[in-house]
């Protein structure tokens, strides 16, 4: 099926409160433009250089989301335009984003990546590291970043129960942050948790059932990579 058809089908099934990030990594600009022509304005990339190249070539009303692991030394290339960085998992990286955002006279929105999978390879913070980060004095000084939510990736498995368990765990961390004292010491300016980014092509319906507000879908829109 065409990108247009795939996109229309997926969009018709998403609840209104769920944001669709069209994951376009490795795909040519022509494919992204087809999605753009049918109204898609949020694209997700996992390599900074590739995202910069596409940003240069494409219309400027697109929101670019960085969904991959970010190397500190590359933040400067996307700082002028990136609209959301999903995979932030250290104070050091946050510090660099803050510095580059300041240079560009911007505030950059970030999601903190939480480790929920049972795999060694997935990046992210555990609950303890998350609360250490949010309560650290260094973090509170950062005026050019805003934490707008959490992101997580489930284990790559066919076991739906396992995936459900992991998504539910992430949702519970998200809810706890809202209710608890966890955030009392953090100003709402730098920390306003509204987005929960979880779910990809294979598991986004389950993710939404578990409370996701943002899904990152690639292959179901653009085909395999
Ligand atoms: C590639 C990628 C996706 C999209 O994966 P699909 O299975 O193609 O939908 C989502 N999130 C992250 C972090 C990715 O790297």
Tab-separated table of C-alpha atoms and ligand atoms in Angstrom, residues 23 25 46 67-68 151 153 199-202 216-220 225, ligand 1:
chain	number	residue	atom	x	y	z
A	23	UNK	CA	9.457	7.848	11.835
A	25	UNK	CA	14.768	7.386	9.286
A	46	UNK	CA	17.371	8.821	14.788
A	67	UNK	CA	14.133	9.809	18.619
A	68	UNK	CA	17.547	8.135	18.637
A	151	UNK	CA	9.776	8.056	26.653
A	153	UNK	CA	10.915	1.336	24.472
A	199	UNK	CA	4.637	2.574	21.039
A	200	UNK	CA	6.019	1.763	17.576
A	201	UNK	CA	4.578	-0.025	14.523
A	202	UNK	CA	4.329	-3.387	16.234
A	216	UNK	CA	6.499	6.708	16.955
A	217	UNK	CA	5.539	4.797	13.829
A	218	UNK	CA	7.915	4.060	10.969
A	219	UNK	CA	7.608	0.855	8.980
A	220	UNK	CA	3.790	0.740	9.075
A	225	UNK	CA	13.864	-0.532	6.158
B	1	LIG	C1	12.903	3.163	14.386
B	1	LIG	C2	12.252	3.610	15.644
B	1	LIG	C3	10.851	3.643	15.771
B	1	LIG	C4	9.901	3.175	14.682
B	1	LIG	O1	9.964	1.806	14.522
B	1	LIG	P1	8.922	1.025	13.547
B	1	LIG	O2	8.932	-0.344	14.081
B	1	LIG	O3	9.477	1.141	12.170
B	1	LIG	O4	7.615	1.699	13.689
B	1	LIG	C5	10.314	4.112	16.963
B	1	LIG	N1	11.093	4.528	17.970
B	1	LIG	C6	12.441	4.519	17.898
B	1	LIG	C7	13.225	4.996	19.042
B	1	LIG	C8	13.068	4.056	16.735
B	1	LIG	O5	14.402	4.035	16.675
